[in-house]
XYZ file of C-alpha atoms in Angstrom:
122
model
C -3.985 0.621 -0.458
C -6.868 3.674 -1.145
C -9.745 1.482 -0.718
C -7.958 1.025 2.801
C -7.789 3.434 3.800
C -11.444 5.028 2.886
C -12.287 1.574 4.876
C -10.309 1.843 7.424
C -11.831 6.752 7.932
C -15.196 4.609 7.339
C -15.126 2.547 11.294
C -12.708 5.503 12.499
C -15.590 7.933 11.981
C -18.192 5.542 13.378
C -16.308 4.968 16.421
C -16.181 9.032 16.863
C -19.453 8.767 16.889
C -20.221 7.036 19.400
C -16.405 7.732 22.187
C -17.375 9.433 25.444
C -20.502 11.839 23.713
C -18.428 12.314 20.396
C -16.203 14.050 21.950
C -13.954 14.058 18.657
C -16.597 16.510 17.199
C -16.971 18.760 20.528
C -13.925 20.765 18.845
C -11.470 22.595 16.781
C -9.049 20.385 18.568
C -10.449 17.450 18.924
C -12.501 16.853 15.232
C -8.276 17.626 14.371
C -7.452 14.642 16.659
C -10.210 12.296 14.294
C -8.229 13.389 11.838
C -5.224 12.760 12.730
C -6.695 9.141 14.115
C -7.961 8.323 10.579
C -5.109 8.810 9.432
C -2.653 6.397 12.041
C -5.131 3.789 11.571
C -5.573 4.172 6.926
C -0.880 4.083 6.686
C -1.406 1.008 10.118
C -3.681 -1.009 8.280
C -2.474 -0.617 5.090
C 0.865 -1.228 7.214
C -0.593 -4.072 8.440
C -2.499 -5.544 5.251
C 1.058 -5.454 3.487
C 2.772 -7.727 5.326
C -0.437 -10.084 5.803
C -0.284 -10.043 1.330
C 3.564 -10.431 1.719
C 4.592 -12.999 4.797
C 3.554 -15.920 6.676
C 3.315 -14.523 9.568
C 0.071 -14.612 12.458
C -1.047 -12.315 15.427
C -0.929 -14.554 17.761
C -1.091 -12.223 20.909
C -2.327 -8.926 21.446
C -1.765 -6.473 24.353
C 0.308 -9.515 26.370
C 1.952 -8.265 29.283
C 5.136 -8.837 30.699
C 6.969 -8.593 34.507
C 5.670 -8.979 37.940
C 1.984 -8.779 36.768
C 1.855 -10.739 33.245
C 1.840 -13.420 31.817
C 5.848 -13.291 30.497
C 8.764 -13.038 32.862
C 10.398 -9.324 33.277
C 13.111 -8.927 30.310
C 16.433 -9.248 32.872
C 19.629 -7.300 32.070
C 22.426 -7.957 34.483
C 24.548 -4.856 35.019
C 27.890 -4.093 35.484
C 27.502 -3.454 39.197
C 26.235 -7.429 39.772
C 22.498 -5.702 40.038
C 19.662 -6.054 37.662
C 17.716 -4.460 35.835
C 14.571 -5.580 35.567
C 11.924 -4.028 32.313
C 7.979 -4.526 32.594
C 5.002 -3.483 30.255
C 3.280 -4.648 27.469
C 3.659 -5.332 24.106
C 1.012 -4.541 21.164
C 0.801 -7.680 19.189
C 3.319 -10.294 18.743
C 3.202 -12.486 15.519
C 4.221 -15.298 14.698
C 5.207 -17.745 11.086
C 6.979 -21.245 10.970
C 9.575 -21.682 8.518
C 12.437 -23.666 7.469
C 14.531 -22.068 10.278
C 12.250 -22.732 12.583
C 10.229 -20.289 14.386
C 9.560 -16.582 13.788
C 8.382 -13.809 16.114
C 7.534 -10.719 15.515
C 6.746 -7.998 17.976
C 4.336 -4.760 16.949
C 4.637 -1.393 18.820
C 1.920 0.713 17.497
C 3.118 4.853 17.406
C 0.388 7.483 17.152
C 3.599 9.448 16.303
C 6.457 10.337 14.686
C 8.233 9.093 17.343
C 11.613 6.312 15.576
C 13.291 3.590 17.133
C 16.942 4.395 17.430
C 19.471 1.528 19.168
C 21.522 3.978 20.721
C 19.007 4.781 23.110
C 17.435 1.300 23.418
Protein backbone atom coordinates (compact mmCIF):
# COMPACT_ATOMS: atom_id res chain seq x y z
CA UNK A 1 0.00 0.00 0.00
CA UNK A 2 2.82 2.43 0.85
CA UNK A 3 4.60 1.71 -2.43
CA UNK A 4 1.37 2.31 -4.37
CA UNK A 5 0.82 5.61 -2.54
CA UNK A 6 4.41 6.70 -3.17
CA UNK A 7 4.27 5.86 -6.87
CA UNK A 8 0.89 7.55 -7.35
CA UNK A 9 2.26 10.67 -5.60
CA UNK A 10 5.12 10.76 -8.10
CA UNK A 11 2.65 10.59 -10.99
CA UNK A 12 0.51 13.37 -9.51
CA UNK A 13 3.63 15.53 -9.02
CA UNK A 14 4.67 14.98 -12.63
CA UNK A 15 1.20 15.88 -13.89
CA UNK A 16 1.00 18.94 -11.61
CA UNK A 17 4.15 20.29 -13.26
CA UNK A 18 2.42 20.15 -16.66
CA UNK A 19 -1.01 21.43 -15.63
CA UNK A 20 -1.74 24.98 -16.82
CA UNK A 21 1.76 26.38 -16.39
CA UNK A 22 2.25 24.71 -13.01
CA UNK A 23 -0.91 26.27 -11.51
CA UNK A 24 -0.93 23.71 -8.68
CA UNK A 25 2.39 25.10 -7.49
CA UNK A 26 1.47 28.80 -7.79
CA UNK A 27 0.04 29.46 -4.32
CA UNK A 28 -0.41 27.92 -0.89
CA UNK A 29 -4.04 27.12 -1.73
CA UNK A 30 -3.08 25.36 -4.95
CA UNK A 31 -0.28 23.43 -3.20
CA UNK A 32 -2.89 22.29 -0.65
CA UNK A 33 -5.11 21.10 -3.52
CA UNK A 34 -2.14 19.24 -4.99
CA UNK A 35 -1.49 17.50 -1.63
CA UNK A 36 -5.16 16.53 -1.35
CA UNK A 37 -5.04 15.23 -4.91
CA UNK A 38 -2.05 13.04 -4.03
CA UNK A 39 -3.94 11.65 -1.03
CA UNK A 40 -7.08 10.94 -3.06
CA UNK A 41 -5.25 9.33 -5.97
CA UNK A 42 -3.10 7.28 -3.59
CA UNK A 43 -6.09 6.01 -1.62
CA UNK A 44 -8.03 5.19 -4.80
CA UNK A 45 -5.02 3.31 -6.21
CA UNK A 46 -4.66 1.25 -3.02
CA UNK A 47 -8.36 0.37 -2.90
CA UNK A 48 -8.64 -0.46 -6.60
CA UNK A 49 -5.41 -2.47 -6.42
CA UNK A 50 -6.83 -4.50 -3.54
CA UNK A 51 -10.07 -5.03 -5.46
CA UNK A 52 -8.09 -6.24 -8.47
CA UNK A 53 -6.03 -8.59 -6.32
CA UNK A 54 -9.06 -10.17 -4.63
CA UNK A 55 -11.64 -10.29 -7.39
CA UNK A 56 -12.24 -11.37 -10.95
CA UNK A 57 -13.47 -7.91 -11.93
CA UNK A 58 -11.90 -6.20 -14.93
CA UNK A 59 -12.65 -2.67 -16.14
CA UNK A 60 -15.01 -2.69 -19.14
CA UNK A 61 -15.93 0.99 -19.42
CA UNK A 62 -14.79 4.45 -18.34
CA UNK A 63 -16.78 7.71 -18.33
CA UNK A 64 -19.88 6.15 -19.88
CA UNK A 65 -22.69 8.63 -20.52
CA UNK A 66 -26.27 7.51 -20.02
CA UNK A 67 -29.27 9.48 -21.16
CA UNK A 68 -30.41 11.12 -24.40
CA UNK A 69 -26.89 11.84 -25.69
CA UNK A 70 -25.11 8.75 -24.36
CA UNK A 71 -24.66 5.21 -25.60
CA UNK A 72 -26.82 3.96 -22.69
CA UNK A 73 -30.46 4.93 -22.20
CA UNK A 74 -31.56 7.08 -19.27
CA UNK A 75 -32.64 5.44 -16.03
CA UNK A 76 -36.43 5.70 -16.10
CA UNK A 77 -38.49 5.68 -12.90
CA UNK A 78 -42.31 5.75 -12.94
CA UNK A 79 -43.78 8.31 -10.52
CA UNK A 80 -47.01 8.05 -8.55
CA UNK A 81 -48.66 10.79 -10.63
CA UNK A 82 -48.25 8.75 -13.82
CA UNK A 83 -45.27 10.74 -15.06
CA UNK A 84 -41.77 9.37 -15.60
CA UNK A 85 -38.51 10.57 -14.10
CA UNK A 86 -35.54 10.21 -16.46
CA UNK A 87 -32.05 10.33 -14.96
CA UNK A 88 -29.02 10.98 -17.09
CA UNK A 89 -25.37 11.37 -16.22
CA UNK A 90 -21.96 9.79 -16.44
CA UNK A 91 -20.68 6.57 -14.89
CA UNK A 92 -17.03 6.94 -13.90
CA UNK A 93 -16.16 3.27 -14.29
CA UNK A 94 -17.81 -0.12 -14.84
CA UNK A 95 -16.08 -3.41 -14.01
CA UNK A 96 -17.32 -6.88 -14.97
CA UNK A 97 -16.70 -10.42 -13.71
CA UNK A 98 -18.00 -13.68 -15.11
CA UNK A 99 -18.89 -16.05 -12.24
CA UNK A 100 -20.85 -19.25 -11.69
CA UNK A 101 -23.79 -16.97 -10.86
CA UNK A 102 -23.52 -15.18 -14.22
CA UNK A 103 -22.18 -11.79 -15.22
CA UNK A 104 -21.61 -9.40 -12.31
CA UNK A 105 -21.19 -5.66 -12.86
CA UNK A 106 -19.69 -3.13 -10.47
CA UNK A 107 -20.36 0.58 -10.95
CA UNK A 108 -17.76 2.91 -9.48
CA UNK A 109 -18.28 6.61 -8.82
CA UNK A 110 -15.11 8.40 -7.82
CA UNK A 111 -15.51 10.98 -5.05
CA UNK A 112 -12.93 13.54 -4.04
CA UNK A 113 -14.55 14.59 -0.77
CA UNK A 114 -15.92 12.95 2.34
CA UNK A 115 -19.32 12.50 0.73
CA UNK A 116 -21.03 9.28 1.70
CA UNK A 117 -23.85 7.60 -0.18
CA UNK A 118 -26.84 7.25 2.13
CA UNK A 119 -29.52 4.93 0.81
CA UNK A 120 -32.34 7.06 2.29
CA UNK A 121 -31.13 10.01 0.17
CA UNK A 122 -31.06 8.07 -3.10
